[in-house]
């Protein structure tokens, strides 16, 4: 039976996961804070496997519900409607962006996904496909057996939920390694070895900004499951905790800020 991916958030991350899902034959139900009517153009571009709905409808429809939203908005999620749902948490903690900052995250008392799980108390939260940019979510995806297929990490507390998310990620174009529990998910958060940089191409020196932007729109070198495991195992907890723009590829920051200034980025 064809599964359905409910997506909360229709910014760059939400669009990327939607394109991956429909390309792999999944049904997609998209939602955002502005209502289904704002998604008409996107749904048309995605094709017959996609439809727009309210947030509550996307949650109800999804066999997996992807959170493609800023972490700062997690408390707006209607927690009671997530009971029993597998939740793919794509959020990241960037305390220097905006006014969202929490001592329990800064001190390492909780990981960001533990915070989401605490709010969505009846759900089964799995951290995943959060550690690469929206461009490379699509550009790096490859079918099984392809020599350029790369590997993504996941973390969660429910074995069946992790299996469901791993199956989805494998179907859309990635090998998967298990990074442990939600408490262990700091190993795959911003400013760790498996976050962002391994999935982006190296940009040669001496390029103009426009040339660098074009060069960035290519996949990074593939990471084998064994190499991904090594990156995870050697990780030391970053200090301070949380992502920064300085910790991202410079040309990604240029693209991000261009889009942010146009008010089109939802992270």
PDB file of C-alpha atoms in Angstrom:
ATOM      1  CA  UNK A   1       0.000   0.000   0.000  1.00  0.00           C
ATOM      2  CA  UNK A   2       1.301   3.449  -0.904  1.00  0.00           C
ATOM      3  CA  UNK A   3       2.257   5.391   2.198  1.00  0.00           C
ATOM      4  CA  UNK A   4       1.556   9.039   2.861  1.00  0.00           C
ATOM      5  CA  UNK A   5       4.034  11.592   4.132  1.00  0.00           C
ATOM      6  CA  UNK A   6       2.441  14.488   5.978  1.00  0.00           C
ATOM      7  CA  UNK A   7       4.631  17.592   5.851  1.00  0.00           C
ATOM      8  CA  UNK A   8       4.359  20.561   8.180  1.00  0.00           C
ATOM      9  CA  UNK A   9       6.149  23.494   6.616  1.00  0.00           C
ATOM     10  CA  UNK A  10       6.370  24.491   2.968  1.00  0.00           C
ATOM     11  CA  UNK A  11       9.632  26.413   2.933  1.00  0.00           C
ATOM     12  CA  UNK A  12      12.778  25.180   1.248  1.00  0.00           C
ATOM     13  CA  UNK A  13      13.146  22.133   3.476  1.00  0.00           C
ATOM     14  CA  UNK A  14       9.467  21.191   3.149  1.00  0.00           C
ATOM     15  CA  UNK A  15       9.600  21.541  -0.626  1.00  0.00           C
ATOM     16  CA  UNK A  16      12.738  19.408  -0.820  1.00  0.00           C
ATOM     17  CA  UNK A  17      11.292  16.547   1.220  1.00  0.00           C
ATOM     18  CA  UNK A  18       8.050  16.741  -0.771  1.00  0.00           C
ATOM     19  CA  UNK A  19       9.900  16.461  -4.092  1.00  0.00           C
ATOM     20  CA  UNK A  20      11.906  13.490  -2.819  1.00  0.00           C
ATOM     21  CA  UNK A  21       8.769  11.750  -1.550  1.00  0.00           C
ATOM     22  CA  UNK A  22       6.685  12.087  -4.700  1.00  0.00           C
ATOM     23  CA  UNK A  23       9.647  11.081  -6.870  1.00  0.00           C
ATOM     24  CA  UNK A  24       9.798   7.848  -4.847  1.00  0.00           C
ATOM     25  CA  UNK A  25       6.056   7.221  -5.284  1.00  0.00           C
ATOM     26  CA  UNK A  26       4.789   8.386  -1.892  1.00  0.00           C
ATOM     27  CA  UNK A  27       1.635  10.415  -1.438  1.00  0.00           C
ATOM     28  CA  UNK A  28       2.309  13.788   0.121  1.00  0.00           C
ATOM     29  CA  UNK A  29      -0.001  16.003   2.163  1.00  0.00           C
ATOM     30  CA  UNK A  30       1.499  19.465   2.555  1.00  0.00           C
ATOM     31  CA  UNK A  31       0.577  22.049   5.150  1.00  0.00           C
ATOM     32  CA  UNK A  32       1.788  25.341   6.534  1.00  0.00           C
ATOM     33  CA  UNK A  33       0.692  28.121   8.861  1.00  0.00           C
ATOM     34  CA  UNK A  34      -0.856  30.114   5.993  1.00  0.00           C
ATOM     35  CA  UNK A  35      -3.420  27.534   4.943  1.00  0.00           C
ATOM     36  CA  UNK A  36      -3.934  25.135   2.012  1.00  0.00           C
ATOM     37  CA  UNK A  37      -4.795  27.848  -0.499  1.00  0.00           C
ATOM     38  CA  UNK A  38      -1.230  29.193  -0.263  1.00  0.00           C
ATOM     39  CA  UNK A  39       0.101  25.829  -1.512  1.00  0.00           C
ATOM     40  CA  UNK A  40      -1.799  25.562  -4.799  1.00  0.00           C
ATOM     41  CA  UNK A  41       1.161  26.343  -7.036  1.00  0.00           C
ATOM     42  CA  UNK A  42       3.496  23.981  -5.204  1.00  0.00           C
ATOM     43  CA  UNK A  43       0.999  21.126  -5.225  1.00  0.00           C
ATOM     44  CA  UNK A  44       0.422  21.594  -8.953  1.00  0.00           C
ATOM     45  CA  UNK A  45       4.167  21.388  -9.559  1.00  0.00           C
ATOM     46  CA  UNK A  46       4.468  18.242  -7.448  1.00  0.00           C
ATOM     47  CA  UNK A  47       1.761  16.435  -9.405  1.00  0.00           C
ATOM     48  CA  UNK A  48      -1.105  14.086  -8.613  1.00  0.00           C
ATOM     49  CA  UNK A  49       0.529  12.424  -5.605  1.00  0.00           C
ATOM     50  CA  UNK A  50       0.461  15.700  -3.665  1.00  0.00           C
ATOM     51  CA  UNK A  51      -2.328  17.693  -2.060  1.00  0.00           C
ATOM     52  CA  UNK A  52      -2.607  20.623   0.308  1.00  0.00           C
ATOM     53  CA  UNK A  53      -4.349  20.498   3.663  1.00  0.00           C
ATOM     54  CA  UNK A  54      -4.450  22.035   7.101  1.00  0.00           C
ATOM     55  CA  UNK A  55      -1.775  21.130   9.620  1.00  0.00           C
ATOM     56  CA  UNK A  56      -4.206  18.887  11.480  1.00  0.00           C
ATOM     57  CA  UNK A  57      -5.195  17.128   8.258  1.00  0.00           C
ATOM     58  CA  UNK A  58      -1.570  16.558   7.271  1.00  0.00           C
ATOM     59  CA  UNK A  59      -0.887  15.018  10.677  1.00  0.00           C
ATOM     60  CA  UNK A  60      -3.935  12.770  10.438  1.00  0.00           C
ATOM     61  CA  UNK A  61      -3.077  11.616   6.908  1.00  0.00           C
ATOM     62  CA  UNK A  62       0.618  10.959   7.415  1.00  0.00           C
ATOM     63  CA  UNK A  63       2.072   7.532   8.031  1.00  0.00           C
ATOM     64  CA  UNK A  64       5.145   9.632   8.736  1.00  0.00           C
ATOM     65  CA  UNK A  65       4.829  13.327   9.631  1.00  0.00           C
ATOM     66  CA  UNK A  66       7.841  15.473   8.711  1.00  0.00           C
ATOM     67  CA  UNK A  67       8.554  18.618  10.707  1.00  0.00           C
ATOM     68  CA  UNK A  68      10.080  20.997   8.164  1.00  0.00           C
ATOM     69  CA  UNK A  69       9.715  24.028  10.416  1.00  0.00           C
ATOM     70  CA  UNK A  70      11.943  26.227  12.572  1.00  0.00           C
ATOM     71  CA  UNK A  71      12.578  24.667  15.974  1.00  0.00           C
ATOM     72  CA  UNK A  72      11.428  27.935  17.528  1.00  0.00           C
ATOM     73  CA  UNK A  73       7.834  27.154  16.480  1.00  0.00           C
ATOM     74  CA  UNK A  74       7.630  23.671  18.015  1.00  0.00           C
ATOM     75  CA  UNK A  75       5.205  24.725  20.737  1.00  0.00           C
ATOM     76  CA  UNK A  76       2.653  25.794  18.114  1.00  0.00           C
ATOM     77  CA  UNK A  77       2.280  22.170  17.006  1.00  0.00           C
ATOM     78  CA  UNK A  78      -1.048  20.664  18.158  1.00  0.00           C
ATOM     79  CA  UNK A  79       0.526  18.035  20.397  1.00  0.00           C
ATOM     80  CA  UNK A  80      -2.579  15.950  21.079  1.00  0.00           C
ATOM     81  CA  UNK A  81      -3.112  15.237  17.385  1.00  0.00           C
ATOM     82  CA  UNK A  82       0.275  13.486  17.093  1.00  0.00           C
ATOM     83  CA  UNK A  83      -0.600  10.539  19.340  1.00  0.00           C
ATOM     84  CA  UNK A  84       0.819   7.335  17.842  1.00  0.00           C
ATOM     85  CA  UNK A  85       2.402   9.114  14.875  1.00  0.00           C
ATOM     86  CA  UNK A  86       5.927   8.558  13.571  1.00  0.00           C
ATOM     87  CA  UNK A  87       7.455  12.043  13.419  1.00  0.00           C
ATOM     88  CA  UNK A  88      10.475  12.843  11.275  1.00  0.00           C
ATOM     89  CA  UNK A  89      12.158  15.735  13.066  1.00  0.00           C
ATOM     90  CA  UNK A  90      14.087  17.916  10.611  1.00  0.00           C
ATOM     91  CA  UNK A  91      14.485  20.828  13.010  1.00  0.00           C
ATOM     92  CA  UNK A  92      17.831  22.223  14.200  1.00  0.00           C
ATOM     93  CA  UNK A  93      18.835  24.511  17.053  1.00  0.00           C
ATOM     94  CA  UNK A  94      20.354  27.791  15.860  1.00  0.00           C
ATOM     95  CA  UNK A  95      20.333  30.021  18.964  1.00  0.00           C
ATOM     96  CA  UNK A  96      21.970  32.973  17.223  1.00  0.00           C
ATOM     97  CA  UNK A  97      19.196  33.288  14.650  1.00  0.00           C
ATOM     98  CA  UNK A  98      16.134  35.090  15.951  1.00  0.00           C
ATOM     99  CA  UNK A  99      15.232  35.260  19.617  1.00  0.00           C
ATOM    100  CA  UNK A 100      14.733  31.542  20.343  1.00  0.00           C
ATOM    101  CA  UNK A 101      17.132  30.373  23.016  1.00  0.00           C
ATOM    102  CA  UNK A 102      16.718  27.857  25.829  1.00  0.00           C
ATOM    103  CA  UNK A 103      18.971  27.135  28.782  1.00  0.00           C
ATOM    104  CA  UNK A 104      18.085  23.415  28.754  1.00  0.00           C
ATOM    105  CA  UNK A 105      19.411  23.161  25.183  1.00  0.00           C
ATOM    106  CA  UNK A 106      22.419  25.417  25.798  1.00  0.00           C
ATOM    107  CA  UNK A 107      23.390  23.386  28.867  1.00  0.00           C
ATOM    108  CA  UNK A 108      22.948  20.022  27.130  1.00  0.00           C
ATOM    109  CA  UNK A 109      20.168  18.954  29.494  1.00  0.00           C
ATOM    110  CA  UNK A 110      18.118  18.047  26.422  1.00  0.00           C
ATOM    111  CA  UNK A 111      18.784  17.603  22.735  1.00  0.00           C
ATOM    112  CA  UNK A 112      16.524  19.536  20.399  1.00  0.00           C
ATOM    113  CA  UNK A 113      14.739  16.330  19.406  1.00  0.00           C
ATOM    114  CA  UNK A 114      14.164  15.394  23.043  1.00  0.00           C
ATOM    115  CA  UNK A 115      12.541  18.802  23.407  1.00  0.00           C
ATOM    116  CA  UNK A 116      10.272  18.071  20.438  1.00  0.00           C
ATOM    117  CA  UNK A 117       9.477  14.615  21.831  1.00  0.00           C
ATOM    118  CA  UNK A 118       8.579  16.095  25.213  1.00  0.00           C
ATOM    119  CA  UNK A 119       6.053  18.395  23.517  1.00  0.00           C
ATOM    120  CA  UNK A 120       4.696  15.659  21.221  1.00  0.00           C
ATOM    121  CA  UNK A 121       4.391  13.272  24.140  1.00  0.00           C
ATOM    122  CA  UNK A 122       2.294  10.663  22.352  1.00  0.00           C
ATOM    123  CA  UNK A 123       4.361  10.601  19.165  1.00  0.00           C
ATOM    124  CA  UNK A 124       7.423   8.589  18.153  1.00  0.00           C
ATOM    125  CA  UNK A 125      10.035  11.162  17.174  1.00  0.00           C
ATOM    126  CA  UNK A 126      12.972  10.272  14.926  1.00  0.00           C
ATOM    127  CA  UNK A 127      15.702  12.778  14.084  1.00  0.00           C
ATOM    128  CA  UNK A 128      16.658  12.598  10.417  1.00  0.00           C
ATOM    129  CA  UNK A 129      17.348  14.314   7.070  1.00  0.00           C
ATOM    130  CA  UNK A 130      18.107  17.468   9.044  1.00  0.00           C
ATOM    131  CA  UNK A 131      21.857  17.525   8.536  1.00  0.00           C
ATOM    132  CA  UNK A 132      22.186  18.670   4.932  1.00  0.00           C
ATOM    133  CA  UNK A 133      20.975  21.699   3.031  1.00  0.00           C
ATOM    134  CA  UNK A 134      17.762  21.847   1.058  1.00  0.00           C
ATOM    135  CA  UNK A 135      19.716  21.807  -2.210  1.00  0.00           C
ATOM    136  CA  UNK A 136      21.601  18.658  -1.349  1.00  0.00           C
ATOM    137  CA  UNK A 137      18.570  16.789  -0.028  1.00  0.00           C
ATOM    138  CA  UNK A 138      17.612  16.424  -3.674  1.00  0.00           C
ATOM    139  CA  UNK A 139      20.990  16.609  -5.438  1.00  0.00           C
ATOM    140  CA  UNK A 140      22.606  13.878  -3.313  1.00  0.00           C
ATOM    141  CA  UNK A 141      19.760  11.353  -3.549  1.00  0.00           C
ATOM    142  CA  UNK A 142      20.669   8.240  -5.566  1.00  0.00           C
ATOM    143  CA  UNK A 143      19.049   4.838  -6.199  1.00  0.00           C
ATOM    144  CA  UNK A 144      20.298   1.727  -4.437  1.00  0.00           C
ATOM    145  CA  UNK A 145      23.449   0.381  -5.984  1.00  0.00           C
ATOM    146  CA  UNK A 146      24.567   3.744  -7.352  1.00  0.00           C
ATOM    147  CA  UNK A 147      28.245   4.381  -6.588  1.00  0.00           C
ATOM    148  CA  UNK A 148      27.396   7.971  -5.612  1.00  0.00           C
ATOM    149  CA  UNK A 149      24.733   7.031  -3.045  1.00  0.00           C
ATOM    150  CA  UNK A 150      25.495   8.611   0.318  1.00  0.00           C
ATOM    151  CA  UNK A 151      24.452   7.953   3.906  1.00  0.00           C
ATOM    152  CA  UNK A 152      22.300   9.821   6.412  1.00  0.00           C
ATOM    153  CA  UNK A 153      22.087   9.275  10.185  1.00  0.00           C
ATOM    154  CA  UNK A 154      18.922   8.910  12.238  1.00  0.00           C
ATOM    155  CA  UNK A 155      18.285   8.833  15.990  1.00  0.00           C
ATOM    156  CA  UNK A 156      15.239   7.902  18.027  1.00  0.00           C
ATOM    157  CA  UNK A 157      13.884   6.008  21.004  1.00  0.00           C
ATOM    158  CA  UNK A 158      11.374   3.751  19.227  1.00  0.00           C
ATOM    159  CA  UNK A 159      12.844   0.913  17.165  1.00  0.00           C
ATOM    160  CA  UNK A 160       9.816   0.495  14.909  1.00  0.00           C
ATOM    161  CA  UNK A 161       9.645   4.222  14.224  1.00  0.00           C
ATOM    162  CA  UNK A 162      13.342   4.284  13.319  1.00  0.00           C
ATOM    163  CA  UNK A 163      12.787   1.364  10.984  1.00  0.00           C
ATOM    164  CA  UNK A 164       9.904   3.199   9.288  1.00  0.00           C
ATOM    165  CA  UNK A 165      11.978   6.356   8.811  1.00  0.00           C
ATOM    166  CA  UNK A 166      14.981   4.374   7.602  1.00  0.00           C
ATOM    167  CA  UNK A 167      12.790   2.631   5.010  1.00  0.00           C
ATOM    168  CA  UNK A 168      11.511   6.010   3.799  1.00  0.00           C
ATOM    169  CA  UNK A 169      14.992   7.523   3.532  1.00  0.00           C
ATOM    170  CA  UNK A 170      16.277   4.443   1.718  1.00  0.00           C
ATOM    171  CA  UNK A 171      13.380   4.702  -0.724  1.00  0.00           C
ATOM    172  CA  UNK A 172      14.022   8.366  -1.514  1.00  0.00           C
ATOM    173  CA  UNK A 173      17.723   7.860  -2.171  1.00  0.00           C
ATOM    174  CA  UNK A 174      19.912   7.332   0.891  1.00  0.00           C
ATOM    175  CA  UNK A 175      21.633   4.668   2.936  1.00  0.00           C
ATOM    176  CA  UNK A 176      20.972   5.024   6.667  1.00  0.00           C
ATOM    177  CA  UNK A 177      22.912   4.496   9.883  1.00  0.00           C
ATOM    178  CA  UNK A 178      21.464   4.463  13.391  1.00  0.00           C
ATOM    179  CA  UNK A 179      23.085   7.099  15.618  1.00  0.00           C
ATOM    180  CA  UNK A 180      21.294   5.926  18.765  1.00  0.00           C
ATOM    181  CA  UNK A 181      18.601   7.421  20.986  1.00  0.00           C
ATOM    182  CA  UNK A 182      17.219  10.942  21.034  1.00  0.00           C
ATOM    183  CA  UNK A 183      19.553  11.602  23.952  1.00  0.00           C
ATOM    184  CA  UNK A 184      22.415  10.598  21.628  1.00  0.00           C
ATOM    185  CA  UNK A 185      21.201  12.817  18.781  1.00  0.00           C
ATOM    186  CA  UNK A 186      23.665  15.563  19.764  1.00  0.00           C
ATOM    187  CA  UNK A 187      26.135  13.463  17.746  1.00  0.00           C
ATOM    188  CA  UNK A 188      24.333  14.473  14.539  1.00  0.00           C
ATOM    189  CA  UNK A 189      23.342  18.030  15.439  1.00  0.00           C
ATOM    190  CA  UNK A 190      24.889  21.264  14.078  1.00  0.00           C
ATOM    191  CA  UNK A 191      28.675  21.671  14.350  1.00  0.00           C
ATOM    192  CA  UNK A 192      29.358  17.931  14.395  1.00  0.00           C
ATOM    193  CA  UNK A 193      31.429  16.048  11.782  1.00  0.00           C
ATOM    194  CA  UNK A 194      28.399  14.566  10.002  1.00  0.00           C
ATOM    195  CA  UNK A 195      26.474  17.828   9.848  1.00  0.00           C
ATOM    196  CA  UNK A 196      26.237  19.656   6.516  1.00  0.00           C
ATOM    197  CA  UNK A 197      29.840  19.834   5.285  1.00  0.00           C
ATOM    198  CA  UNK A 198      30.188  16.181   4.149  1.00  0.00           C
ATOM    199  CA  UNK A 199      27.166  16.559   1.854  1.00  0.00           C
ATOM    200  CA  UNK A 200      28.301  19.757   0.126  1.00  0.00           C
ATOM    201  CA  UNK A 201      30.838  19.959  -2.712  1.00  0.00           C
ATOM    202  CA  UNK A 202      34.227  21.552  -2.233  1.00  0.00           C
ATOM    203  CA  UNK A 203      34.200  25.006  -3.831  1.00  0.00           C
ATOM    204  CA  UNK A 204      37.455  25.863  -5.670  1.00  0.00           C
ATOM    205  CA  UNK A 205      39.175  29.074  -4.704  1.00  0.00           C
ATOM    206  CA  UNK A 206      39.156  32.016  -7.058  1.00  0.00           C
ATOM    207  CA  UNK A 207      35.570  31.678  -8.279  1.00  0.00           C
ATOM    208  CA  UNK A 208      33.246  34.635  -8.546  1.00  0.00           C
ATOM    209  CA  UNK A 209      30.185  34.551  -6.303  1.00  0.00           C
ATOM    210  CA  UNK A 210      27.952  33.510  -9.201  1.00  0.00           C
ATOM    211  CA  UNK A 211      30.394  30.760 -10.179  1.00  0.00           C
ATOM    212  CA  UNK A 212      30.552  29.564  -6.582  1.00  0.00           C
ATOM    213  CA  UNK A 213      26.746  29.422  -6.410  1.00  0.00           C
ATOM    214  CA  UNK A 214      26.646  27.223  -9.524  1.00  0.00           C
ATOM    215  CA  UNK A 215      29.417  24.988  -8.197  1.00  0.00           C
ATOM    216  CA  UNK A 216      27.533  24.579  -4.920  1.00  0.00           C
ATOM    217  CA  UNK A 217      24.531  23.152  -6.735  1.00  0.00           C
ATOM    218  CA  UNK A 218      26.235  19.778  -7.114  1.00  0.00           C
ATOM    219  CA  UNK A 219      26.332  16.800  -4.772  1.00  0.00           C
ATOM    220  CA  UNK A 220      29.107  16.272  -2.276  1.00  0.00           C
ATOM    221  CA  UNK A 221      31.288  13.180  -2.225  1.00  0.00           C
ATOM    222  CA  UNK A 222      29.351  10.075  -1.142  1.00  0.00           C
ATOM    223  CA  UNK A 223      29.717   8.836   2.426  1.00  0.00           C
ATOM    224  CA  UNK A 224      29.562   5.076   2.972  1.00  0.00           C
ATOM    225  CA  UNK A 225      27.649   3.699   5.956  1.00  0.00           C
ATOM    226  CA  UNK A 226      30.998   2.722   7.482  1.00  0.00           C
ATOM    227  CA  UNK A 227      32.404   6.236   7.041  1.00  0.00           C
ATOM    228  CA  UNK A 228      29.222   7.751   8.485  1.00  0.00           C
ATOM    229  CA  UNK A 229      29.498   5.475  11.508  1.00  0.00           C
ATOM    230  CA  UNK A 230      33.099   6.589  12.030  1.00  0.00           C
ATOM    231  CA  UNK A 231      32.095  10.255  11.891  1.00  0.00           C
ATOM    232  CA  UNK A 232      29.346   9.682  14.461  1.00  0.00           C
ATOM    233  CA  UNK A 233      31.478   7.604  16.817  1.00  0.00           C
ATOM    234  CA  UNK A 234      34.344  10.108  16.924  1.00  0.00           C
ATOM    235  CA  UNK A 235      32.072  13.075  17.656  1.00  0.00           C
ATOM    236  CA  UNK A 236      32.657  15.175  20.748  1.00  0.00           C
ATOM    237  CA  UNK A 237      29.829  17.343  21.989  1.00  0.00           C
ATOM    238  CA  UNK A 238      30.174  20.848  20.567  1.00  0.00           C
ATOM    239  CA  UNK A 239      30.613  23.771  22.910  1.00  0.00           C
ATOM    240  CA  UNK A 240      28.770  26.042  22.713  1.00  0.00           C
ATOM    241  CA  UNK A 241      25.780  23.956  21.634  1.00  0.00           C
ATOM    242  CA  UNK A 242      23.825  24.983  18.569  1.00  0.00           C
ATOM    243  CA  UNK A 243      24.452  25.948  14.993  1.00  0.00           C
ATOM    244  CA  UNK A 244      25.907  29.162  13.662  1.00  0.00           C
ATOM    245  CA  UNK A 245      26.090  30.692  10.211  1.00  0.00           C
ATOM    246  CA  UNK A 246      29.874  30.629  10.583  1.00  0.00           C
ATOM    247  CA  UNK A 247      29.686  26.854  10.895  1.00  0.00           C
ATOM    248  CA  UNK A 248      28.127  26.469   7.433  1.00  0.00           C
ATOM    249  CA  UNK A 249      29.741  26.593   3.978  1.00  0.00           C
ATOM    250  CA  UNK A 250      30.154  30.304   3.151  1.00  0.00           C
ATOM    251  CA  UNK A 251      28.325  30.088  -0.180  1.00  0.00           C
ATOM    252  CA  UNK A 252      25.395  28.378   1.553  1.00  0.00           C
ATOM    253  CA  UNK A 253      25.201  31.338   3.923  1.00  0.00           C
ATOM    254  CA  UNK A 254      25.111  33.712   0.927  1.00  0.00           C
ATOM    255  CA  UNK A 255      22.209  31.775  -0.585  1.00  0.00           C
ATOM    256  CA  UNK A 256      20.462  31.496   2.772  1.00  0.00           C
ATOM    257  CA  UNK A 257      20.680  35.219   3.482  1.00  0.00           C
ATOM    258  CA  UNK A 258      19.454  36.095  -0.008  1.00  0.00           C
ATOM    259  CA  UNK A 259      16.392  33.942   0.502  1.00  0.00           C
ATOM    260  CA  UNK A 260      15.894  35.050   4.106  1.00  0.00           C
ATOM    261  CA  UNK A 261      15.885  38.684   3.011  1.00  0.00           C
ATOM    262  CA  UNK A 262      13.110  37.781   0.590  1.00  0.00           C
ATOM    263  CA  UNK A 263      11.243  36.148   3.512  1.00  0.00           C
ATOM    264  CA  UNK A 264      11.061  32.775   1.763  1.00  0.00           C
ATOM    265  CA  UNK A 265      13.107  30.612   4.114  1.00  0.00           C
ATOM    266  CA  UNK A 266      11.465  28.360   6.691  1.00  0.00           C
ATOM    267  CA  UNK A 267      13.943  26.283   8.656  1.00  0.00           C
TER     268      UNK A 267
END
